[in-house]
Short mmCIF file of C-alpha atoms and ligand atoms in Angstrom, two decimals:
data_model
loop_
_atom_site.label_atom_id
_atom_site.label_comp_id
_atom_site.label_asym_id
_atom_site.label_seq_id
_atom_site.Cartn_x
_atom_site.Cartn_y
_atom_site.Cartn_z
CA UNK A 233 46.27 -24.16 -22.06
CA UNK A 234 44.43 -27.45 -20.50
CA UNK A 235 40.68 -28.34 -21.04
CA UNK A 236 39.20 -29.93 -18.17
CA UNK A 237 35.81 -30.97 -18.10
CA UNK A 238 33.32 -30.01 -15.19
CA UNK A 239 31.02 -32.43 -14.64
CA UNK A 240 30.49 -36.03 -12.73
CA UNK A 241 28.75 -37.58 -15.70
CA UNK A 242 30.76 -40.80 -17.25
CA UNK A 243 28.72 -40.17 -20.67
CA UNK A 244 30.31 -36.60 -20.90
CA UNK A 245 33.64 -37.21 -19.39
CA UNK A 246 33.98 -40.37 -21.82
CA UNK A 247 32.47 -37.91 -25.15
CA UNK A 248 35.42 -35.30 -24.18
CA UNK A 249 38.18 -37.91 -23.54
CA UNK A 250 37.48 -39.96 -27.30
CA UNK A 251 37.33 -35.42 -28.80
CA UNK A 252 41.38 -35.83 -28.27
CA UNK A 253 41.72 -32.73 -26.86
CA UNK A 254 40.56 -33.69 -23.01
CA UNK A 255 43.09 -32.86 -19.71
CA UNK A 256 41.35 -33.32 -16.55
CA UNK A 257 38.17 -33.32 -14.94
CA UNK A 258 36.66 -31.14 -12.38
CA UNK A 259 33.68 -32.13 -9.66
CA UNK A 260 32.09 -30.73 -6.93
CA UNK A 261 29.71 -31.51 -4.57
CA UNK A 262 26.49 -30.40 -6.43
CA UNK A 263 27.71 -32.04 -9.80
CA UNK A 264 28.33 -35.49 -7.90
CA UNK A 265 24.95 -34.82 -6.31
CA UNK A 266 23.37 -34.22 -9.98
CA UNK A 267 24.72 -37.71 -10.81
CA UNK A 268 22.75 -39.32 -7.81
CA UNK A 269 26.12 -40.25 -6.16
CA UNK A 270 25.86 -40.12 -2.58
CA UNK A 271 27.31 -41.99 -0.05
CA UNK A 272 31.37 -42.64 0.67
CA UNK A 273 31.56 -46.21 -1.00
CA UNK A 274 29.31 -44.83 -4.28
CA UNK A 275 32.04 -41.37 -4.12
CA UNK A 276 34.86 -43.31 -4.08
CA UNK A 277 33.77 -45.77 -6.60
CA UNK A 278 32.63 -42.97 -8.89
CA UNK A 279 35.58 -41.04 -8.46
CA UNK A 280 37.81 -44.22 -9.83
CA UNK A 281 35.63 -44.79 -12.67
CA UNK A 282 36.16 -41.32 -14.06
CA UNK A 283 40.15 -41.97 -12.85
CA UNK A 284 39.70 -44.92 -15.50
CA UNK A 285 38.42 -43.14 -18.60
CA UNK A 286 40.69 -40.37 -18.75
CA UNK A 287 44.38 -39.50 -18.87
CA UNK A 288 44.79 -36.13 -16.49
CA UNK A 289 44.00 -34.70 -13.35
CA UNK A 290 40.69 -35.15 -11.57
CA UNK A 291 39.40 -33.10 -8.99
CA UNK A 292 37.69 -34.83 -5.90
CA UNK A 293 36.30 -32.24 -3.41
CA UNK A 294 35.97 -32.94 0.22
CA UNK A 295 32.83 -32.65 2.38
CA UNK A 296 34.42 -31.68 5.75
CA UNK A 297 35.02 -28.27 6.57
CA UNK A 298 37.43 -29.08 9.48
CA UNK A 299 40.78 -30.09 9.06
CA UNK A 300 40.52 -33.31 10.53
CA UNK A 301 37.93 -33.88 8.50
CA UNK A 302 39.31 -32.66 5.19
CA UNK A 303 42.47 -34.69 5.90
CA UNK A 304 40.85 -37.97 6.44
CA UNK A 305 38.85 -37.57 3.38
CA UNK A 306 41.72 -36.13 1.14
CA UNK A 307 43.91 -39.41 1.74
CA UNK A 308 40.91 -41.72 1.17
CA UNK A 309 40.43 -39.82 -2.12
CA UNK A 310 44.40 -39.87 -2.64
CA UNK A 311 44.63 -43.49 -2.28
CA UNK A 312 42.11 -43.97 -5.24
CA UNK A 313 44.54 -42.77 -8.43
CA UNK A 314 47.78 -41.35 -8.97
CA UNK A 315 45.14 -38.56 -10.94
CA UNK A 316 43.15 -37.64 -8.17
CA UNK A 317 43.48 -33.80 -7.05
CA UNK A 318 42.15 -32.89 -3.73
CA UNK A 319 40.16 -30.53 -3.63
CA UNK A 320 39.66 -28.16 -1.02
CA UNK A 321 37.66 -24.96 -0.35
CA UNK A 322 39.22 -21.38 0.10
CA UNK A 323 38.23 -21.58 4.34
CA UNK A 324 41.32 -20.90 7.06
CA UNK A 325 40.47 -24.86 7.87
CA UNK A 326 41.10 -25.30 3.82
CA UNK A 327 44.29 -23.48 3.82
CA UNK A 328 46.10 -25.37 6.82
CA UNK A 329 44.79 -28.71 5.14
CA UNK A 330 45.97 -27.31 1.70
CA UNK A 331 49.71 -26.86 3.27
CA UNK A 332 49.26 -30.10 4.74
CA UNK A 333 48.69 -32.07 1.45
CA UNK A 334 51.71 -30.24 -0.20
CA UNK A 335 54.13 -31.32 2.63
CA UNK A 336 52.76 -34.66 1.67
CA UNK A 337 53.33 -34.12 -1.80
CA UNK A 338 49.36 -34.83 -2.39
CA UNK A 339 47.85 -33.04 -5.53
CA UNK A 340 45.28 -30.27 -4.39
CA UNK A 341 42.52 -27.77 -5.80
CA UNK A 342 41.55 -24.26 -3.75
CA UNK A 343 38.55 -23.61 -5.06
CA UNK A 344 35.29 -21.06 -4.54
CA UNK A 345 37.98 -18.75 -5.04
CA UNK A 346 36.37 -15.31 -5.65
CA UNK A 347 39.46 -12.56 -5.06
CA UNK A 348 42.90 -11.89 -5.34
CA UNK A 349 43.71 -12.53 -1.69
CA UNK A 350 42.37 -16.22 -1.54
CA UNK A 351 43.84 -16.84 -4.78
CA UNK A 352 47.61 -15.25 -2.49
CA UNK A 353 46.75 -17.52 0.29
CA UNK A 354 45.99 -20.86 -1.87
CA UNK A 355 49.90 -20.28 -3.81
CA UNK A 356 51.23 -19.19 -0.50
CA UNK A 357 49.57 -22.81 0.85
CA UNK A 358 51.13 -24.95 -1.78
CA UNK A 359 48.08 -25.22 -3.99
CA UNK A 360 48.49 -27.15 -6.84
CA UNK A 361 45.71 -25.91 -8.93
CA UNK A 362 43.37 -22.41 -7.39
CA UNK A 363 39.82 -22.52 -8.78
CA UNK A 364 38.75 -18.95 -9.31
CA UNK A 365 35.17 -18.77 -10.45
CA UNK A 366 34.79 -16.32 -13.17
CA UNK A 367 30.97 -17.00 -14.23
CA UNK A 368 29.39 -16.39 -10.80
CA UNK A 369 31.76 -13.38 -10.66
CA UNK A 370 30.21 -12.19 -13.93
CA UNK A 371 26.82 -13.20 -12.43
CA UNK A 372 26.73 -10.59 -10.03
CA UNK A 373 27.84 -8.11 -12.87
CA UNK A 374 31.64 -8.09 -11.33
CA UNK A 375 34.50 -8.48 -13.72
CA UNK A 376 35.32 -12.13 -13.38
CA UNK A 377 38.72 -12.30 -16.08
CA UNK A 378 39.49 -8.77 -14.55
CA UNK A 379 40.26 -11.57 -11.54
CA UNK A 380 42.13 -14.31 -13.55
CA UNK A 381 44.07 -11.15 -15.05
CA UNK A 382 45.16 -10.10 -11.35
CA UNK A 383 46.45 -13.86 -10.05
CA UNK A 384 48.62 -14.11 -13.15
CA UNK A 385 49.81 -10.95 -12.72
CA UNK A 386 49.84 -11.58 -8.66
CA UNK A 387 51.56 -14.99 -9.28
CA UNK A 388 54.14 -14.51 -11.95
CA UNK A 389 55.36 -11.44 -9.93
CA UNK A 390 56.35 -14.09 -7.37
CA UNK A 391 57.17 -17.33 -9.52
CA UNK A 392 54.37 -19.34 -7.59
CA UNK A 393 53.92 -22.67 -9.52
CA UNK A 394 50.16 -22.63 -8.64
CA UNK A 395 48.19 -23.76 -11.55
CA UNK A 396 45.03 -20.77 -12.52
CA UNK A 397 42.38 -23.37 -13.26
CA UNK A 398 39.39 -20.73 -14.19
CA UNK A 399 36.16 -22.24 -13.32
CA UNK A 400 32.56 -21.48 -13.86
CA UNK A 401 33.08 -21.11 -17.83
CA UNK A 402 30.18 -20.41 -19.48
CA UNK A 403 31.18 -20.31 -22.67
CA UNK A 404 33.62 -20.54 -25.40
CA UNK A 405 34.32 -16.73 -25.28
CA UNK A 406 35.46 -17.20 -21.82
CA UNK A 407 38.05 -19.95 -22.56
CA UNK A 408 39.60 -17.90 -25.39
CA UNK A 409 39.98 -14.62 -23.06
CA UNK A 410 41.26 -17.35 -20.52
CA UNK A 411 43.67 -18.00 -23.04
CA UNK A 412 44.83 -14.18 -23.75
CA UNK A 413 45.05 -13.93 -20.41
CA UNK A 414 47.70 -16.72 -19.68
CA UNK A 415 45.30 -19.53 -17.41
CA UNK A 416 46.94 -22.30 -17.04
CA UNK A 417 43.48 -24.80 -17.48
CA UNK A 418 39.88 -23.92 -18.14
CA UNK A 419 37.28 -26.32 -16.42
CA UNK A 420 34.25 -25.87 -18.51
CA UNK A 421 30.68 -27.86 -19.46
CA UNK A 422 31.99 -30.10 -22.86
CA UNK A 423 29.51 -27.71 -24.42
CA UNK A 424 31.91 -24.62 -24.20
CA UNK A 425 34.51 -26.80 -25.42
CA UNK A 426 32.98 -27.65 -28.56
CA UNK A 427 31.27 -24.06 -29.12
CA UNK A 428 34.96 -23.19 -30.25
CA UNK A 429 34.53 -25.59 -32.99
CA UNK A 430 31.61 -23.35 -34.65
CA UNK A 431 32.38 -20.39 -37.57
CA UNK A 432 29.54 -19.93 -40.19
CA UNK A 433 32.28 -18.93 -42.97
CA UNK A 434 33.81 -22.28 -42.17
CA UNK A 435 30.85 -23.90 -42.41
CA UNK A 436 30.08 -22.29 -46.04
CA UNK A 437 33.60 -22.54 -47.14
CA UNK A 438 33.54 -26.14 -46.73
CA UNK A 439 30.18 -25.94 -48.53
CA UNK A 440 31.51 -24.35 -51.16
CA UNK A 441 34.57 -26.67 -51.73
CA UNK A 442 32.00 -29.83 -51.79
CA UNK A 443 29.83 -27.99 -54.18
CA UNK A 444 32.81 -26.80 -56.75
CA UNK A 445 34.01 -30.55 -56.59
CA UNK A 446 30.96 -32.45 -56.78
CA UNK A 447 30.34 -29.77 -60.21
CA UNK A 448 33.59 -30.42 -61.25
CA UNK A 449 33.43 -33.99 -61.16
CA UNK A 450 30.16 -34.05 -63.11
CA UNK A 451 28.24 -34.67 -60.14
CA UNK A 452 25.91 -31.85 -59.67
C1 E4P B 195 34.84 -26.02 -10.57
O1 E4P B 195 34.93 -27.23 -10.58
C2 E4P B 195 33.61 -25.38 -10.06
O2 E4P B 195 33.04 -26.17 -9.02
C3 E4P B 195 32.60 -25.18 -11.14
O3 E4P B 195 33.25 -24.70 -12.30
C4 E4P B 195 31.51 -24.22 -10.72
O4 E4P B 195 30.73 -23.90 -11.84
P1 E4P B 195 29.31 -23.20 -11.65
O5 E4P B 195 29.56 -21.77 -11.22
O6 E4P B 195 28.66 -23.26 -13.01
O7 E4P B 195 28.55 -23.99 -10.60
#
């Protein structure tokens, strides 16, 4: 399974790239807006910086909600990196752009995906990657894997090729049942990420073997 990390800060995307264990990135609007990156010069520039620190797929989301508008932004973002994904949100405007950018052969992202159905339209669309958000699902006390569990089952009934990126992980817990459940990537704060590295008995084992060593050795 792919980690990517969801955020627009260089300090964080940088942190997870030198862990080893980095894939991608993931954006959106508000976490670009978080960074204090307004503006289409500032975007773009921002969006090729984080192209430069890491070695997969990152997600650029558009502003328009028209097609025009979508496509116009989509090849400016395109144009940046061979890594950029464009990313688009699960409107009918979003799913003519989305078929669009796959004629072209132009990496894309459905996201604000929230049921079964989008998640059907985005693979029938040529999606690269659909962005189902499991967190806010869970939110509003509504079974967010129950969802990632129906698009794999909904997508390898059909052999679609679109990627189940689960978004809005809010913990480690969630990337592990991610991974039980077959997604293909889990976009996640680097916090989630590193969560997985905690066990108390592996912290007191390695305790332990220190201790018996440093006795052994006539150091205690
Ligand atoms: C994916 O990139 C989504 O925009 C992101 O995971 C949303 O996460 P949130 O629900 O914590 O805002």
């Amino acid at each position: 399974m792919k980690f990517f990390i969801d955020t627009a800060n260089l300090g964080e995307i940088k942190e997870a790239q030198d862990l080893g264990v980095l894939d991608g990135v993931t954006t959106n609007p508000s976490l670009m807006a978080k960074e204090g990156i307004s503006g289409t010069d500032d975007v773009l520039a921002h969006y090729k910086a984080i192209c430069d620190i890491v070695d997969g797929d990152v997600s650029a989301e558009v502003i328009a909600t028209d097609y025009d508008g979508m496509i116009k932004e989509g090849l400016a973002l395109a144009k940046l990196d061979d890594k950029i994904v464009v990313k688009i949100p699960m409107i009918k405007e979003g799913v003519k752009a989305l078929k669009y950018f796959s004629k072209e052969g132009i990496k894309t992202n459905c996201t604000l995906v929230f049921s079964t159905g989008q998640a059907l339209l985005a693979a029938k669309a040529g999606a690269t990657y659909v962005s189902p958000f499991l967190g806010r699902l869970d939110d509003i006390s509504t079974d967010g894997l129950g969802l990632i569990k129906d698009i794999r089952l909904v997508y390898d009934n059909y052999g679609y090729t679109t990627q189940i990126l689960a978004a809005s992980v809010r913990h480690g817990m969630h990337i592990v049942n991610c991974a039980k459940i077959g997604a293909d990537v889990t976009t996640s704060p680097l916090s989630a990420i590193t969560s997985l590295l905690k066990h108390p008995l592996t912290d007191s084992g390695l305790a332990q073997f220190l201790s018996d060593h440093q006795k052994s050795a006539g150091l205690l």
